Amino acid sequence: MNFKHLRYFWTTAKAGGIMRAGEQLNTTPQTLSGQIKQLEEWLGHDLFKKRGRGLELTSEGRVALGYAEQIFALGDELEKSIRLARGQSRPLEFRVGVADSVAKSVAYRLLEPAMGLAEQVHMTCHEGKFPELVAQLSLNRLDLVLADEPVSRKIGVKAFNHGLGTSSMSFFCAPALRSQLQGPFPKCLHGAPMLIQGPMSSVRQQLDHWFNKHQLQPRLVGEFDDSALMNAFGREGRGVFTSPTVLEEETQAQFGVEVIGRSTELVEEFFAISVERRISHPCVAAITKAARSDLFAA
């Protein structure tokens, strides 16, 4: 088997089409189609079928994709293992994606153990939307994705969810705003100005349900995909906001805000997502160990 042909097929399947894959590989569509055709002839089966203007995997194509993902993931692991075994002095590369729904303080606390390894580490950190980061992970452009939701099997990406831990949520606001809120928590939230996560956030969906359950109607003054920006508005007294309880003391100290209440009904989960079923990357191992034994320890 020509593994170059297999990689072309794998990239095309992940990209969803010849044109996009050609751009990623810096290869003309004609060349790419020819290489995939040779692989199909070698295997004796069509791997793609036309669907509208795009391509769709055949049943044989889906089988081939599963094996291709395992082959290239193992190849990457082999390269990393050999490099470490040879004791090369160059830094260990660690490419991580952080979903923009994860609070910056949580992301730092999760990533910090990777920088404390005995060997030198060169970390490249990207922030983005969860689906986009998972796509990059599937193309082996990232070693890890940190997110507050697991990757679903429905999206067809070979990835593994490594649970890091959970945290309940705390509600915060500036001291000046706290003096204006009426009644005990959570009734004091009724009619209060509220800063809230964007509609795609898992926490936002829980909050909407929680408000309805407790018959609360806060006054929504801002929606944010960026938690750091939301917290900055909260610091200036623009509204009540939420943050994981595990970071309660840090949030109070950093933004000069007060805790007005907590809810164990609101839970944010955190995951380390990788293409490895068994974690071998030293940075990923350090992150998962520290998260489970320290940050999210019961």
PDB file of C-alpha atoms in Angstrom:
ATOM      1  CA  MET A   1       0.000   0.000   0.000  1.00  0.00           C
ATOM      2  CA  ASN A   2       1.163   3.517  -0.825  1.00  0.00           C
ATOM      3  CA  PHE A   3       0.759   5.467   2.424  1.00  0.00           C
ATOM      4  CA  LYS A   4       0.954   8.753   0.553  1.00  0.00           C
ATOM      5  CA  HIS A   5      -2.243   7.766  -1.257  1.00  0.00           C
ATOM      6  CA  LEU A   6      -3.787   6.780   2.079  1.00  0.00           C
ATOM      7  CA  ARG A   7      -2.939  10.168   3.607  1.00  0.00           C
ATOM      8  CA  TYR A   8      -4.495  11.948   0.621  1.00  0.00           C
ATOM      9  CA  PHE A   9      -7.665   9.909   1.092  1.00  0.00           C
ATOM     10  CA  TRP A  10      -7.663  10.548   4.851  1.00  0.00           C
ATOM     11  CA  THR A  11      -7.252  14.303   4.428  1.00  0.00           C
ATOM     12  CA  THR A  12      -9.995  14.447   1.777  1.00  0.00           C
ATOM     13  CA  ALA A  13     -12.403  12.534   4.009  1.00  0.00           C
ATOM     14  CA  LYS A  14     -11.699  14.885   6.917  1.00  0.00           C
ATOM     15  CA  ALA A  15     -11.888  18.020   4.797  1.00  0.00           C
ATOM     16  CA  GLY A  16     -15.174  16.962   3.206  1.00  0.00           C
ATOM     17  CA  GLY A  17     -14.095  17.420  -0.393  1.00  0.00           C
ATOM     18  CA  ILE A  18     -11.337  17.454  -2.988  1.00  0.00           C
ATOM     19  CA  MET A  19     -11.052  21.240  -3.266  1.00  0.00           C
ATOM     20  CA  ARG A  20     -10.617  21.864   0.461  1.00  0.00           C
ATOM     21  CA  ALA A  21      -8.223  18.946   0.865  1.00  0.00           C
ATOM     22  CA  GLY A  22      -6.181  20.210  -2.063  1.00  0.00           C
ATOM     23  CA  GLU A  23      -5.796  23.577  -0.346  1.00  0.00           C
ATOM     24  CA  GLN A  24      -4.632  21.913   2.878  1.00  0.00           C
ATOM     25  CA  LEU A  25      -2.144  19.686   1.048  1.00  0.00           C
ATOM     26  CA  ASN A  26      -1.092  22.355  -1.448  1.00  0.00           C
ATOM     27  CA  THR A  27      -1.989  19.905  -4.220  1.00  0.00           C
ATOM     28  CA  THR A  28      -4.151  20.343  -7.323  1.00  0.00           C
ATOM     29  CA  PRO A  29      -7.576  18.640  -7.297  1.00  0.00           C
ATOM     30  CA  GLN A  30      -6.588  16.657 -10.386  1.00  0.00           C
ATOM     31  CA  THR A  31      -3.499  15.232  -8.685  1.00  0.00           C
ATOM     32  CA  LEU A  32      -5.440  14.480  -5.516  1.00  0.00           C
ATOM     33  CA  SER A  33      -8.217  12.688  -7.424  1.00  0.00           C
ATOM     34  CA  GLY A  34      -5.652  10.620  -9.294  1.00  0.00           C
ATOM     35  CA  GLN A  35      -3.883   9.550  -6.105  1.00  0.00           C
ATOM     36  CA  ILE A  36      -7.158   8.521  -4.447  1.00  0.00           C
ATOM     37  CA  LYS A  37      -8.185   6.640  -7.599  1.00  0.00           C
ATOM     38  CA  GLN A  38      -4.977   4.602  -7.397  1.00  0.00           C
ATOM     39  CA  LEU A  39      -5.766   3.715  -3.776  1.00  0.00           C
ATOM     40  CA  GLU A  40      -9.292   2.650  -4.756  1.00  0.00           C
ATOM     41  CA  GLU A  41      -7.898   0.452  -7.532  1.00  0.00           C
ATOM     42  CA  TRP A  42      -5.430  -1.129  -5.105  1.00  0.00           C
ATOM     43  CA  LEU A  43      -8.205  -1.849  -2.581  1.00  0.00           C
ATOM     44  CA  GLY A  44     -10.696  -2.914  -5.229  1.00  0.00           C
ATOM     45  CA  HIS A  45     -13.475  -0.650  -3.911  1.00  0.00           C
ATOM     46  CA  ASP A  46     -14.731   2.888  -4.369  1.00  0.00           C
ATOM     47  CA  LEU A  47     -14.099   4.924  -1.230  1.00  0.00           C
ATOM     48  CA  PHE A  48     -16.231   7.937  -2.156  1.00  0.00           C
ATOM     49  CA  LYS A  49     -19.516   8.522  -3.928  1.00  0.00           C
ATOM     50  CA  LYS A  50     -20.899  11.801  -5.197  1.00  0.00           C
ATOM     51  CA  ARG A  51     -23.591  13.533  -3.158  1.00  0.00           C
ATOM     52  CA  GLY A  52     -24.757  16.792  -4.680  1.00  0.00           C
ATOM     53  CA  ARG A  53     -21.659  18.876  -5.247  1.00  0.00           C
ATOM     54  CA  GLY A  54     -19.695  17.082  -2.586  1.00  0.00           C
ATOM     55  CA  LEU A  55     -18.392  13.637  -1.738  1.00  0.00           C
ATOM     56  CA  GLU A  56     -19.656  11.044   0.704  1.00  0.00           C
ATOM     57  CA  LEU A  57     -17.815   8.031   2.049  1.00  0.00           C
ATOM     58  CA  THR A  58     -18.983   4.613   0.932  1.00  0.00           C
ATOM     59  CA  SER A  59     -19.256   1.832   3.507  1.00  0.00           C
ATOM     60  CA  GLU A  60     -15.789   0.670   2.438  1.00  0.00           C
ATOM     61  CA  GLY A  61     -14.590   4.263   2.699  1.00  0.00           C
ATOM     62  CA  ARG A  62     -15.758   4.492   6.307  1.00  0.00           C
ATOM     63  CA  VAL A  63     -13.850   1.321   7.153  1.00  0.00           C
ATOM     64  CA  ALA A  64     -10.735   2.660   5.420  1.00  0.00           C
ATOM     65  CA  LEU A  65     -11.037   5.974   7.268  1.00  0.00           C
ATOM     66  CA  GLY A  66     -11.140   4.218  10.628  1.00  0.00           C
ATOM     67  CA  TYR A  67      -7.947   2.333   9.883  1.00  0.00           C
ATOM     68  CA  ALA A  68      -6.265   5.427   8.415  1.00  0.00           C
ATOM     69  CA  GLU A  69      -6.942   7.391  11.603  1.00  0.00           C
ATOM     70  CA  GLN A  70      -5.388   4.659  13.720  1.00  0.00           C
ATOM     71  CA  ILE A  71      -2.381   4.327  11.409  1.00  0.00           C
ATOM     72  CA  PHE A  72      -1.534   8.026  11.401  1.00  0.00           C
ATOM     73  CA  ALA A  73      -2.208   8.424  15.119  1.00  0.00           C
ATOM     74  CA  LEU A  74       0.188   5.559  15.837  1.00  0.00           C
ATOM     75  CA  GLY A  75       2.729   7.115  13.492  1.00  0.00           C
ATOM     76  CA  ASP A  76       2.627  10.361  15.447  1.00  0.00           C
ATOM     77  CA  GLU A  77       2.954   8.504  18.747  1.00  0.00           C
ATOM     78  CA  LEU A  78       5.925   6.549  17.354  1.00  0.00           C
ATOM     79  CA  GLU A  79       7.682   9.731  16.306  1.00  0.00           C
ATOM     80  CA  LYS A  80       7.171  11.317  19.718  1.00  0.00           C
ATOM     81  CA  SER A  81       8.277   8.192  21.583  1.00  0.00           C
ATOM     82  CA  ILE A  82      11.436   7.763  19.509  1.00  0.00           C
ATOM     83  CA  ARG A  83      12.327  11.418  19.913  1.00  0.00           C
ATOM     84  CA  LEU A  84      11.997  11.160  23.679  1.00  0.00           C
ATOM     85  CA  ALA A  85      13.885   7.860  23.817  1.00  0.00           C
ATOM     86  CA  ARG A  86      16.801   9.385  21.931  1.00  0.00           C
ATOM     87  CA  GLY A  87      16.969  12.111  24.541  1.00  0.00           C
ATOM     88  CA  GLN A  88      17.023  14.945  22.055  1.00  0.00           C
ATOM     89  CA  SER A  89      17.587  18.320  23.619  1.00  0.00           C
ATOM     90  CA  ARG A  90      15.034  20.162  21.539  1.00  0.00           C
ATOM     91  CA  PRO A  91      11.834  21.075  23.433  1.00  0.00           C
ATOM     92  CA  LEU A  92       8.892  18.711  23.521  1.00  0.00           C
ATOM     93  CA  GLU A  93       6.227  20.137  21.225  1.00  0.00           C
ATOM     94  CA  PHE A  94       2.758  20.420  22.725  1.00  0.00           C
ATOM     95  CA  ARG A  95      -0.056  21.744  20.544  1.00  0.00           C
ATOM     96  CA  VAL A  96      -3.256  22.374  22.447  1.00  0.00           C
ATOM     97  CA  GLY A  97      -6.619  23.841  21.551  1.00  0.00           C
ATOM     98  CA  VAL A  98      -8.832  25.459  24.188  1.00  0.00           C
ATOM     99  CA  ALA A  99     -12.551  25.842  23.530  1.00  0.00           C
ATOM    100  CA  ASP A 100     -13.564  29.484  23.924  1.00  0.00           C
ATOM    101  CA  SER A 101     -16.305  28.424  26.341  1.00  0.00           C
ATOM    102  CA  VAL A 102     -13.678  27.371  28.913  1.00  0.00           C
ATOM    103  CA  ALA A 103     -12.834  30.112  31.410  1.00  0.00           C
ATOM    104  CA  LYS A 104      -9.312  31.447  30.949  1.00  0.00           C
ATOM    105  CA  SER A 105      -8.468  30.850  34.603  1.00  0.00           C
ATOM    106  CA  VAL A 106      -9.567  27.218  34.327  1.00  0.00           C
ATOM    107  CA  ALA A 107      -7.558  26.788  31.135  1.00  0.00           C
ATOM    108  CA  TYR A 108      -4.434  28.143  32.814  1.00  0.00           C
ATOM    109  CA  ARG A 109      -4.851  25.927  35.875  1.00  0.00           C
ATOM    110  CA  LEU A 110      -5.300  22.893  33.621  1.00  0.00           C
ATOM    111  CA  LEU A 111      -2.345  23.670  31.350  1.00  0.00           C
ATOM    112  CA  GLU A 112       0.137  24.831  33.991  1.00  0.00           C
ATOM    113  CA  PRO A 113       1.283  21.297  35.016  1.00  0.00           C
ATOM    114  CA  ALA A 114       2.468  20.676  31.443  1.00  0.00           C
ATOM    115  CA  MET A 115       4.983  23.496  31.838  1.00  0.00           C
ATOM    116  CA  GLY A 116       6.302  21.992  35.057  1.00  0.00           C
ATOM    117  CA  LEU A 117       7.757  18.849  33.495  1.00  0.00           C
ATOM    118  CA  ALA A 118      11.439  18.116  33.969  1.00  0.00           C
ATOM    119  CA  GLU A 119      12.005  18.322  30.224  1.00  0.00           C
ATOM    120  CA  GLN A 120      11.678  21.561  28.298  1.00  0.00           C
ATOM    121  CA  VAL A 121       8.270  22.067  26.690  1.00  0.00           C
ATOM    122  CA  HIS A 122       7.283  24.326  23.811  1.00  0.00           C
ATOM    123  CA  MET A 123       3.526  24.830  24.062  1.00  0.00           C
ATOM    124  CA  THR A 124       1.448  26.274  21.235  1.00  0.00           C
ATOM    125  CA  CYS A 125      -2.024  27.220  22.448  1.00  0.00           C
ATOM    126  CA  HIS A 126      -4.981  27.952  20.170  1.00  0.00           C
ATOM    127  CA  GLU A 127      -8.419  29.176  21.206  1.00  0.00           C
ATOM    128  CA  GLY A 128     -11.481  28.573  19.075  1.00  0.00           C
ATOM    129  CA  LYS A 129     -14.902  27.050  18.633  1.00  0.00           C
ATOM    130  CA  PHE A 130     -15.155  23.464  19.835  1.00  0.00           C
ATOM    131  CA  PRO A 131     -16.073  21.879  16.448  1.00  0.00           C
ATOM    132  CA  GLU A 132     -13.202  23.661  14.711  1.00  0.00           C
ATOM    133  CA  LEU A 133     -10.691  22.485  17.310  1.00  0.00           C
ATOM    134  CA  VAL A 134     -11.913  18.891  17.077  1.00  0.00           C
ATOM    135  CA  ALA A 135     -11.455  19.061  13.306  1.00  0.00           C
ATOM    136  CA  GLN A 136      -7.867  20.235  13.808  1.00  0.00           C
ATOM    137  CA  LEU A 137      -7.318  17.409  16.298  1.00  0.00           C
ATOM    138  CA  SER A 138      -8.568  14.857  13.770  1.00  0.00           C
ATOM    139  CA  LEU A 139      -5.997  16.149  11.271  1.00  0.00           C
ATOM    140  CA  ASN A 140      -3.236  15.714  13.884  1.00  0.00           C
ATOM    141  CA  ARG A 141      -2.638  19.452  14.004  1.00  0.00           C
ATOM    142  CA  LEU A 142      -3.315  19.418  17.752  1.00  0.00           C
ATOM    143  CA  ASP A 143      -2.226  17.031  20.486  1.00  0.00           C
ATOM    144  CA  LEU A 144      -5.083  17.923  22.816  1.00  0.00           C
ATOM    145  CA  VAL A 145      -8.345  19.842  23.039  1.00  0.00           C
ATOM    146  CA  LEU A 146      -9.587  21.193  26.379  1.00  0.00           C
ATOM    147  CA  ALA A 147     -13.351  21.656  26.463  1.00  0.00           C
ATOM    148  CA  ASP A 148     -16.391  21.719  28.704  1.00  0.00           C
ATOM    149  CA  GLU A 149     -18.199  19.136  26.593  1.00  0.00           C
ATOM    150  CA  PRO A 150     -17.236  15.694  25.267  1.00  0.00           C
ATOM    151  CA  VAL A 151     -16.746  14.948  21.598  1.00  0.00           C
ATOM    152  CA  SER A 152     -19.761  13.104  20.227  1.00  0.00           C
ATOM    153  CA  ARG A 153     -19.521   9.915  18.217  1.00  0.00           C
ATOM    154  CA  LYS A 154     -22.054  11.393  15.811  1.00  0.00           C
ATOM    155  CA  ILE A 155     -19.496  13.739  14.259  1.00  0.00           C
ATOM    156  CA  GLY A 156     -17.446  10.800  12.983  1.00  0.00           C
ATOM    157  CA  VAL A 157     -14.104  11.799  14.487  1.00  0.00           C
ATOM    158  CA  LYS A 158     -11.882   9.185  16.101  1.00  0.00           C
ATOM    159  CA  ALA A 159     -11.146  10.871  19.418  1.00  0.00           C
ATOM    160  CA  PHE A 160     -11.267   9.933  23.071  1.00  0.00           C
ATOM    161  CA  ASN A 161     -12.740  11.896  25.979  1.00  0.00           C
ATOM    162  CA  HIS A 162     -10.636  11.896  29.138  1.00  0.00           C
ATOM    163  CA  GLY A 163     -12.714  13.326  31.973  1.00  0.00           C
ATOM    164  CA  LEU A 164     -10.823  15.837  34.112  1.00  0.00           C
ATOM    165  CA  GLY A 165     -13.459  16.743  36.670  1.00  0.00           C
ATOM    166  CA  THR A 166     -16.527  18.828  37.412  1.00  0.00           C
ATOM    167  CA  SER A 167     -17.326  22.030  39.249  1.00  0.00           C
ATOM    168  CA  SER A 168     -20.529  23.574  40.506  1.00  0.00           C
ATOM    169  CA  MET A 169     -21.138  27.239  39.661  1.00  0.00           C
ATOM    170  CA  SER A 170     -20.928  30.377  41.790  1.00  0.00           C
ATOM    171  CA  PHE A 171     -22.614  33.725  41.149  1.00  0.00           C
ATOM    172  CA  PHE A 172     -20.585  36.925  41.493  1.00  0.00           C
ATOM    173  CA  CYS A 173     -21.091  40.672  41.250  1.00  0.00           C
ATOM    174  CA  ALA A 174     -19.346  43.911  42.170  1.00  0.00           C
ATOM    175  CA  PRO A 175     -19.934  45.178  45.752  1.00  0.00           C
ATOM    176  CA  ALA A 176     -21.843  48.241  44.511  1.00  0.00           C
ATOM    177  CA  LEU A 177     -24.279  46.057  42.595  1.00  0.00           C
ATOM    178  CA  ARG A 178     -24.666  43.605  45.480  1.00  0.00           C
ATOM    179  CA  SER A 179     -26.058  46.357  47.695  1.00  0.00           C
ATOM    180  CA  GLN A 180     -28.819  46.948  45.129  1.00  0.00           C
ATOM    181  CA  LEU A 181     -29.993  43.338  44.915  1.00  0.00           C
ATOM    182  CA  GLN A 182     -33.119  42.546  46.886  1.00  0.00           C
ATOM    183  CA  GLY A 183     -33.623  39.428  49.000  1.00  0.00           C
ATOM    184  CA  PRO A 184     -31.681  36.219  49.532  1.00  0.00           C
ATOM    185  CA  PHE A 185     -30.111  34.100  46.816  1.00  0.00           C
ATOM    186  CA  PRO A 186     -31.421  33.018  44.343  1.00  0.00           C
ATOM    187  CA  LYS A 187     -34.494  35.294  44.573  1.00  0.00           C
ATOM    188  CA  CYS A 188     -32.206  38.319  44.379  1.00  0.00           C
ATOM    189  CA  LEU A 189     -31.488  37.409  40.750  1.00  0.00           C
ATOM    190  CA  HIS A 190     -35.060  38.148  39.678  1.00  0.00           C
ATOM    191  CA  GLY A 191     -34.893  41.376  37.682  1.00  0.00           C
ATOM    192  CA  ALA A 192     -31.140  41.741  38.324  1.00  0.00           C
ATOM    193  CA  PRO A 193     -28.803  42.649  35.435  1.00  0.00           C
ATOM    194  CA  MET A 194     -27.213  39.435  34.191  1.00  0.00           C
ATOM    195  CA  LEU A 195     -24.088  38.744  32.147  1.00  0.00           C
ATOM    196  CA  ILE A 196     -24.326  35.314  30.602  1.00  0.00           C
ATOM    197  CA  GLN A 197     -22.474  32.856  28.386  1.00  0.00           C
ATOM    198  CA  GLY A 198     -23.285  32.586  24.671  1.00  0.00           C
ATOM    199  CA  PRO A 199     -26.127  30.335  23.470  1.00  0.00           C
ATOM    200  CA  MET A 200     -23.804  27.493  22.382  1.00  0.00           C
ATOM    201  CA  SER A 201     -22.249  27.122  25.832  1.00  0.00           C
ATOM    202  CA  SER A 202     -23.220  24.065  27.882  1.00  0.00           C
ATOM    203  CA  VAL A 203     -23.411  26.295  30.970  1.00  0.00           C
ATOM    204  CA  ARG A 204     -25.801  28.680  29.210  1.00  0.00           C
ATOM    205  CA  GLN A 205     -28.206  25.863  28.451  1.00  0.00           C
ATOM    206  CA  GLN A 206     -28.148  24.796  32.095  1.00  0.00           C
ATOM    207  CA  LEU A 207     -28.664  28.375  33.273  1.00  0.00           C
ATOM    208  CA  ASP A 208     -31.718  28.867  31.060  1.00  0.00           C
ATOM    209  CA  HIS A 209     -33.266  25.712  32.500  1.00  0.00           C
ATOM    210  CA  TRP A 210     -32.279  26.680  36.068  1.00  0.00           C
ATOM    211  CA  PHE A 211     -33.865  30.135  35.767  1.00  0.00           C
ATOM    212  CA  ASN A 212     -37.096  28.591  34.498  1.00  0.00           C
ATOM    213  CA  LYS A 213     -37.112  25.969  37.248  1.00  0.00           C
ATOM    214  CA  HIS A 214     -36.763  28.609  39.970  1.00  0.00           C
ATOM    215  CA  GLN A 215     -39.133  31.045  38.206  1.00  0.00           C
ATOM    216  CA  LEU A 216     -36.437  33.687  37.889  1.00  0.00           C
ATOM    217  CA  GLN A 217     -36.329  36.341  35.188  1.00  0.00           C
ATOM    218  CA  PRO A 218     -33.049  38.243  35.390  1.00  0.00           C
ATOM    219  CA  ARG A 219     -32.528  41.171  33.047  1.00  0.00           C
ATOM    220  CA  LEU A 220     -30.144  39.950  30.377  1.00  0.00           C
ATOM    221  CA  VAL A 221     -27.715  42.776  29.582  1.00  0.00           C
ATOM    222  CA  GLY A 222     -24.924  40.891  27.809  1.00  0.00           C
ATOM    223  CA  GLU A 223     -24.030  37.561  26.196  1.00  0.00           C
ATOM    224  CA  PHE A 224     -20.384  36.544  25.841  1.00  0.00           C
ATOM    225  CA  ASP A 225     -18.439  33.763  24.154  1.00  0.00           C
ATOM    226  CA  ASP A 226     -15.315  35.046  25.923  1.00  0.00           C
ATOM    227  CA  SER A 227     -15.545  34.406  29.664  1.00  0.00           C
ATOM    228  CA  ALA A 228     -12.687  36.815  30.449  1.00  0.00           C
ATOM    229  CA  LEU A 229     -14.563  39.671  28.786  1.00  0.00           C
ATOM    230  CA  MET A 230     -17.741  38.737  30.646  1.00  0.00           C
ATOM    231  CA  ASN A 231     -15.852  38.792  33.950  1.00  0.00           C
ATOM    232  CA  ALA A 232     -14.366  42.190  33.097  1.00  0.00           C
ATOM    233  CA  PHE A 233     -17.856  43.632  32.631  1.00  0.00           C
ATOM    234  CA  GLY A 234     -18.860  42.017  35.912  1.00  0.00           C
ATOM    235  CA  ARG A 235     -15.920  43.644  37.675  1.00  0.00           C
ATOM    236  CA  GLU A 236     -17.209  47.049  36.555  1.00  0.00           C
ATOM    237  CA  GLY A 237     -20.631  46.364  38.059  1.00  0.00           C
ATOM    238  CA  ARG A 238     -22.487  45.810  34.788  1.00  0.00           C
ATOM    239  CA  GLY A 239     -24.157  42.639  35.968  1.00  0.00           C
ATOM    240  CA  VAL A 240     -24.116  39.361  37.862  1.00  0.00           C
ATOM    241  CA  PHE A 241     -22.014  36.599  36.275  1.00  0.00           C
ATOM    242  CA  THR A 242     -21.114  32.980  36.936  1.00  0.00           C
ATOM    243  CA  SER A 243     -17.791  31.185  37.213  1.00  0.00           C
ATOM    244  CA  PRO A 244     -16.765  27.690  38.369  1.00  0.00           C
ATOM    245  CA  THR A 245     -16.790  27.326  42.141  1.00  0.00           C
ATOM    246  CA  VAL A 246     -13.316  25.745  42.069  1.00  0.00           C
ATOM    247  CA  LEU A 247     -12.029  29.205  41.087  1.00  0.00           C
ATOM    248  CA  GLU A 248     -14.112  31.127  43.617  1.00  0.00           C
ATOM    249  CA  GLU A 249     -11.250  32.615  45.645  1.00  0.00           C
ATOM    250  CA  GLU A 250      -9.240  33.411  42.530  1.00  0.00           C
ATOM    251  CA  THR A 251     -12.213  35.134  40.869  1.00  0.00           C
ATOM    252  CA  GLN A 252     -12.866  37.275  43.940  1.00  0.00           C
ATOM    253  CA  ALA A 253      -9.228  38.312  44.214  1.00  0.00           C
ATOM    254  CA  GLN A 254      -8.725  38.981  40.509  1.00  0.00           C
ATOM    255  CA  PHE A 255     -11.902  40.954  39.841  1.00  0.00           C
ATOM    256  CA  GLY A 256     -12.724  42.402  43.261  1.00  0.00           C
ATOM    257  CA  VAL A 257     -16.202  40.875  43.271  1.00  0.00           C
ATOM    258  CA  GLU A 258     -18.337  39.146  45.889  1.00  0.00           C
ATOM    259  CA  VAL A 259     -19.970  35.733  45.919  1.00  0.00           C
ATOM    260  CA  ILE A 260     -23.730  36.131  46.144  1.00  0.00           C
ATOM    261  CA  GLY A 261     -24.596  32.441  45.931  1.00  0.00           C
ATOM    262  CA  ARG A 262     -23.796  28.973  44.650  1.00  0.00           C
ATOM    263  CA  SER A 263     -25.726  26.201  42.948  1.00  0.00           C
ATOM    264  CA  THR A 264     -24.816  22.537  42.855  1.00  0.00           C
ATOM    265  CA  GLU A 265     -27.548  22.087  40.237  1.00  0.00           C
ATOM    266  CA  LEU A 266     -25.325  23.899  37.745  1.00  0.00           C
ATOM    267  CA  VAL A 267     -22.325  21.752  36.892  1.00  0.00           C
ATOM    268  CA  GLU A 268     -19.587  22.381  34.370  1.00  0.00           C
ATOM    269  CA  GLU A 269     -17.620  19.345  33.180  1.00  0.00           C
ATOM    270  CA  PHE A 270     -14.143  19.531  31.718  1.00  0.00           C
ATOM    271  CA  PHE A 271     -12.537  17.139  29.274  1.00  0.00           C
ATOM    272  CA  ALA A 272      -9.133  16.502  27.747  1.00  0.00           C
ATOM    273  CA  ILE A 273      -9.800  15.188  24.246  1.00  0.00           C
ATOM    274  CA  SER A 274      -7.088  13.399  22.291  1.00  0.00           C
ATOM    275  CA  VAL A 275      -6.648  10.835  19.538  1.00  0.00           C
ATOM    276  CA  GLU A 276      -4.972   8.569  22.082  1.00  0.00           C
ATOM    277  CA  ARG A 277      -7.061   6.001  23.923  1.00  0.00           C
ATOM    278  CA  ARG A 278      -4.149   5.412  26.281  1.00  0.00           C
ATOM    279  CA  ILE A 279      -2.433   8.680  27.101  1.00  0.00           C
ATOM    280  CA  SER A 280       1.257   8.686  26.188  1.00  0.00           C
ATOM    281  CA  HIS A 281       2.071  12.360  25.623  1.00  0.00           C
ATOM    282  CA  PRO A 282       3.852  13.573  28.797  1.00  0.00           C
ATOM    283  CA  CYS A 283       2.035  16.924  28.786  1.00  0.00           C
ATOM    284  CA  VAL A 284      -1.399  15.326  28.483  1.00  0.00           C
ATOM    285  CA  ALA A 285      -0.522  12.863  31.237  1.00  0.00           C
ATOM    286  CA  ALA A 286       0.573  15.708  33.539  1.00  0.00           C
ATOM    287  CA  ILE A 287      -2.616  17.665  32.850  1.00  0.00           C
ATOM    288  CA  THR A 288      -4.993  14.784  33.527  1.00  0.00           C
ATOM    289  CA  LYS A 289      -3.154  13.693  36.673  1.00  0.00           C
ATOM    290  CA  ALA A 290      -3.062  17.189  38.200  1.00  0.00           C
ATOM    291  CA  ALA A 291      -6.679  17.955  37.326  1.00  0.00           C
ATOM    292  CA  ARG A 292      -8.012  14.792  38.916  1.00  0.00           C
ATOM    293  CA  SER A 293      -5.814  14.859  42.011  1.00  0.00           C
ATOM    294  CA  ASP A 294      -5.698  18.613  42.670  1.00  0.00           C
ATOM    295  CA  LEU A 295      -7.945  21.074  40.837  1.00  0.00           C
ATOM    296  CA  PHE A 296     -11.082  18.921  40.796  1.00  0.00           C
ATOM    297  CA  ALA A 297     -10.276  16.642  43.718  1.00  0.00           C
ATOM    298  CA  ALA A 298     -13.339  15.947  45.837  1.00  0.00           C
TER     299      ALA A 298
END
